[in-house]
PDB file of C-alpha atoms in Angstrom:
ATOM      1  CA  MET A 120     101.853  83.145 -35.071  1.00 80.00           C
ATOM      2  CA  SER A 121     103.678  79.814 -35.044  1.00 88.00           C
ATOM      3  CA  THR A 122     105.508  78.090 -32.220  1.00 86.00           C
ATOM      4  CA  LEU A 123     108.621  76.013 -32.794  1.00 82.00           C
ATOM      5  CA  LYS A 124     109.228  73.376 -30.112  1.00 82.00           C
ATOM      6  CA  VAL A 125     112.576  71.577 -29.941  1.00 82.00           C
ATOM      7  CA  ASN A 126     114.657  69.892 -27.260  1.00 84.00           C
ATOM      8  CA  THR A 127     118.090  70.970 -28.541  1.00 82.00           C
ATOM      9  CA  LEU A 128     119.382  73.604 -30.977  1.00 84.00           C
ATOM     10  CA  GLN A 129     122.653  72.961 -32.840  1.00 85.00           C
ATOM     11  CA  ASP A 130     124.849  75.009 -35.159  1.00 83.00           C
ATOM     12  CA  ALA A 131     125.158  73.917 -38.793  1.00 88.00           C
ATOM     13  CA  SER A 132     128.187  71.711 -38.072  1.00 88.00           C
ATOM     14  CA  GLY A 133     126.478  70.007 -35.129  1.00 82.00           C
ATOM     15  CA  GLY A 134     129.420  70.938 -32.893  1.00 76.00           C
ATOM     16  CA  ASN A 135     127.666  73.373 -30.565  1.00 77.00           C
ATOM     17  CA  SER A 136     124.302  72.788 -28.983  1.00 81.00           C
ATOM     18  CA  SER A 137     122.032  74.444 -26.442  1.00 81.00           C
ATOM     19  CA  THR A 138     118.910  73.312 -24.719  1.00 81.00           C
ATOM     20  CA  ALA A 139     115.917  75.578 -24.323  1.00 79.00           C
ATOM     21  CA  GLU A 140     116.700  75.707 -20.579  1.00 76.00           C
ATOM     22  CA  GLN A 141     120.271  76.923 -21.234  1.00 72.00           C
ATOM     23  CA  ILE A 142     119.041  79.651 -23.558  1.00 74.00           C
ATOM     24  CA  ALA A 143     116.457  80.750 -20.991  1.00 69.00           C
ATOM     25  CA  GLN A 144     119.249  80.955 -18.378  1.00 61.00           C
ATOM     26  CA  GLY A 145     121.133  83.509 -20.494  1.00 63.00           C
ATOM     27  CA  ARG A 146     123.872  81.136 -21.603  1.00 80.00           C
ATOM     28  CA  ALA A 147     126.290  81.879 -18.814  1.00 89.00           C
ATOM     29  CA  LYS A 148     128.552  78.829 -18.626  1.00 92.00           C
ATOM     30  CA  VAL A 149     128.550  78.955 -14.815  1.00 95.00           C
ATOM     31  CA  TRP A 150     126.673  81.005 -12.238  1.00 95.00           C
ATOM     32  CA  ALA A 151     125.965  80.710  -8.538  1.00 97.00           C
ATOM     33  CA  ASN A 152     124.344  82.455  -5.579  1.00 96.00           C
ATOM     34  CA  LEU A 153     125.920  81.298  -2.303  1.00 96.00           C
ATOM     35  CA  ASP A 154     125.158  81.929   1.369  1.00 95.00           C
ATOM     36  CA  GLY A 155     128.706  82.056   2.718  1.00 92.00           C
ATOM     37  CA  ILE A 156     127.926  82.526   6.427  1.00 92.00           C
ATOM     38  CA  GLY A 157     128.253  79.540   8.808  1.00 92.00           C
ATOM     39  CA  THR A 158     127.509  76.310   6.973  1.00 95.00           C
ATOM     40  CA  ILE A 159     127.683  77.477   3.366  1.00 96.00           C
ATOM     41  CA  ALA A 160     124.746  76.723   1.085  1.00 97.00           C
ATOM     42  CA  LEU A 161     124.024  77.303  -2.584  1.00 98.00           C
ATOM     43  CA  ARG A 162     120.754  79.183  -3.020  1.00 97.00           C
ATOM     44  CA  ASP A 163     120.792  78.403  -6.738  1.00 97.00           C
ATOM     45  CA  SER A 164     123.376  77.626  -9.412  1.00 97.00           C
ATOM     46  CA  PHE A 165     124.117  76.406 -12.899  1.00 93.00           C
ATOM     47  CA  ASN A 166     127.042  74.092 -13.799  1.00 95.00           C
ATOM     48  CA  ILE A 167     128.334  73.971 -10.204  1.00 98.00           C
ATOM     49  CA  SER A 168     129.159  70.520  -8.804  1.00 98.00           C
ATOM     50  CA  SER A 169     130.168  71.740  -5.331  1.00 98.00           C
ATOM     51  CA  VAL A 170     131.482  74.676  -3.316  1.00 98.00           C
ATOM     52  CA  THR A 171     134.239  74.411  -0.721  1.00 97.00           C
ATOM     53  CA  ASP A 172     134.603  76.830   2.193  1.00 96.00           C
ATOM     54  CA  THR A 173     138.403  77.059   1.938  1.00 92.00           C
ATOM     55  CA  ALA A 174     139.024  79.585   4.743  1.00 93.00           C
ATOM     56  CA  THR A 175     137.460  82.737   6.175  1.00 91.00           C
ATOM     57  CA  GLY A 176     136.100  84.658   3.198  1.00 88.00           C
ATOM     58  CA  LYS A 177     137.434  82.130   0.656  1.00 90.00           C
ATOM     59  CA  TYR A 178     135.197  79.893  -1.444  1.00 93.00           C
ATOM     60  CA  THR A 179     136.127  77.501  -4.257  1.00 94.00           C
ATOM     61  CA  PHE A 180     133.387  76.932  -6.834  1.00 96.00           C
ATOM     62  CA  ASN A 181     133.886  73.609  -8.677  1.00 98.00           C
ATOM     63  CA  PHE A 182     132.360  73.317 -12.153  1.00 97.00           C
ATOM     64  CA  ALA A 183     130.291  70.290 -13.192  1.00 97.00           C
ATOM     65  CA  THR A 184     131.612  70.728 -16.748  1.00 95.00           C
ATOM     66  CA  ALA A 185     135.059  72.305 -17.054  1.00 96.00           C
ATOM     67  CA  MET A 186     135.725  75.341 -19.207  1.00 93.00           C
ATOM     68  CA  PRO A 187     137.862  74.637 -22.313  1.00 90.00           C
ATOM     69  CA  ASN A 188     140.520  77.092 -21.058  1.00 92.00           C
ATOM     70  CA  ALA A 189     141.127  79.510 -18.173  1.00 91.00           C
ATOM     71  CA  ASN A 190     140.723  82.622 -20.339  1.00 91.00           C
ATOM     72  CA  TYR A 191     137.068  83.124 -19.472  1.00 90.00           C
ATOM     73  CA  SER A 192     135.330  86.242 -18.228  1.00 89.00           C
ATOM     74  CA  PHE A 193     134.131  86.195 -14.652  1.00 90.00           C
ATOM     75  CA  GLN A 194     132.194  88.521 -12.400  1.00 90.00           C
ATOM     76  CA  ALA A 195     131.964  88.146  -8.640  1.00 89.00           C
ATOM     77  CA  THR A 196     130.129  90.133  -5.989  1.00 86.00           C
ATOM     78  CA  ALA A 197     129.749  89.841  -2.239  1.00 85.00           C
ATOM     79  CA  GLY A 198     127.676  91.612   0.394  1.00 80.00           C
ATOM     80  CA  GLU A 199     125.246  91.323   3.268  1.00 76.00           C
ATOM     81  CA  THR A 200     121.562  92.088   3.691  1.00 71.00           C
ATOM     82  CA  PHE A 201     121.923  94.220   6.817  1.00 66.00           C
ATOM     83  CA  ASN A 202     123.946  97.367   7.533  1.00 52.00           C
ATOM     84  CA  LEU A 203     124.984  97.960   3.916  1.00 51.00           C
ATOM     85  CA  ASP A 204     126.451 101.406   4.679  1.00 42.00           C
ATOM     86  CA  ALA A 205     128.870 100.093   7.306  1.00 41.00           C
ATOM     87  CA  TYR A 206     131.373  98.514   4.926  1.00 48.00           C
ATOM     88  CA  VAL A 207     132.283  97.801   1.353  1.00 44.00           C
ATOM     89  CA  GLU A 208     133.184  94.289   0.336  1.00 54.00           C
ATOM     90  CA  HIS A 209     135.020  93.376  -2.813  1.00 59.00           C
ATOM     91  CA  THR A 210     136.237  90.151  -4.299  1.00 64.00           C
ATOM     92  CA  GLY A 211     139.636  88.992  -5.363  1.00 66.00           C
ATOM     93  CA  VAL A 212     140.305  85.948  -7.501  1.00 68.00           C
ATOM     94  CA  PRO A 213     143.657  84.279  -6.800  1.00 68.00           C
ATOM     95  CA  HIS A 214     142.904  81.031  -8.653  1.00 85.00           C
ATOM     96  CA  VAL A 215     141.210  80.865 -12.065  1.00 90.00           C
ATOM     97  CA  LEU A 216     141.300  77.281 -13.362  1.00 92.00           C
ATOM     98  CA  THR A 217     139.393  75.381 -16.064  1.00 95.00           C
ATOM     99  CA  GLY A 218     137.520  73.302 -13.470  1.00 96.00           C
ATOM    100  CA  SER A 219     137.118  75.792 -10.627  1.00 95.00           C
ATOM    101  CA  ILE A 220     137.496  79.341  -9.391  1.00 94.00           C
ATOM    102  CA  MET A 221     138.357  80.571  -5.892  1.00 92.00           C
ATOM    103  CA  ILE A 222     136.757  83.798  -4.686  1.00 89.00           C
ATOM    104  CA  THR A 223     138.167  85.793  -1.768  1.00 87.00           C
ATOM    105  CA  CYS A 224     135.837  88.245  -0.003  1.00 86.00           C
ATOM    106  CA  ARG A 225     137.447  91.093   1.906  1.00 80.00           C
ATOM    107  CA  TYR A 226     136.074  93.739   4.217  1.00 76.00           C
ATOM    108  CA  SER A 227     137.650  97.048   3.278  1.00 69.00           C
ATOM    109  CA  SER A 228     137.930 100.314   5.123  1.00 63.00           C
ATOM    110  CA  ILE A 229     140.309 103.245   4.831  1.00 60.00           C
ATOM    111  CA  ASP A 230     142.774 101.777   7.315  1.00 64.00           C
ATOM    112  CA  ASN A 231     142.579  98.004   6.766  1.00 68.00           C
ATOM    113  CA  ALA A 232     141.349  95.103   4.708  1.00 70.00           C
ATOM    114  CA  HIS A 233     140.793  91.554   5.875  1.00 77.00           C
ATOM    115  CA  GLU A 234     139.040  88.412   4.683  1.00 83.00           C
ATOM    116  CA  ARG A 235     135.459  88.012   5.840  1.00 84.00           C
ATOM    117  CA  ASP A 236     132.651  85.517   5.219  1.00 88.00           C
ATOM    118  CA  SER A 237     129.791  87.024   3.255  1.00 88.00           C
ATOM    119  CA  GLU A 238     126.060  86.379   3.261  1.00 89.00           C
ATOM    120  CA  HIS A 239     125.720  86.846  -0.500  1.00 89.00           C
ATOM    121  CA  VAL A 240     128.492  85.579  -2.797  1.00 91.00           C
ATOM    122  CA  CYS A 241     127.527  85.563  -6.473  1.00 92.00           C
ATOM    123  CA  ILE A 242     129.533  84.595  -9.547  1.00 93.00           C
ATOM    124  CA  ALA A 243     128.835  84.506 -13.278  1.00 94.00           C
ATOM    125  CA  ILE A 244     131.204  83.079 -15.875  1.00 93.00           C
ATOM    126  CA  PHE A 245     131.102  83.533 -19.626  1.00 90.00           C
ATOM    127  CA  GLY A 246     133.440  82.021 -22.209  1.00 85.00           C
ATOM    128  CA  ASP A 247     133.913  79.469 -24.981  1.00 78.00           C
TER     129      ASP A 247
END
């Protein structure tokens, strides 16, 4: 068996390239795992320059390298480690921009829904 070792892979035209690290990360253009309680803190991320705690339950993820357009696919989840049966959280995305995305976390029950900070806020973005 042979091993091929390279620093960067490019397509035939030389217009698209990936590092071995990017390929190992699954080639998501952006991803993040955020602790959104109290003083927010990224646990880990890729292509995130900063995160802003905009308001209760609202976080803006700023990309280090912008997306070429705002027609990308995104996934977002939110939740807490304790008392998982007590509530269901979901995410709403009011602002999808080439350089950032704002996630809104809401606590939902049969009778009401309101914004709420979340212990685990995770996003993944795929696109051109």
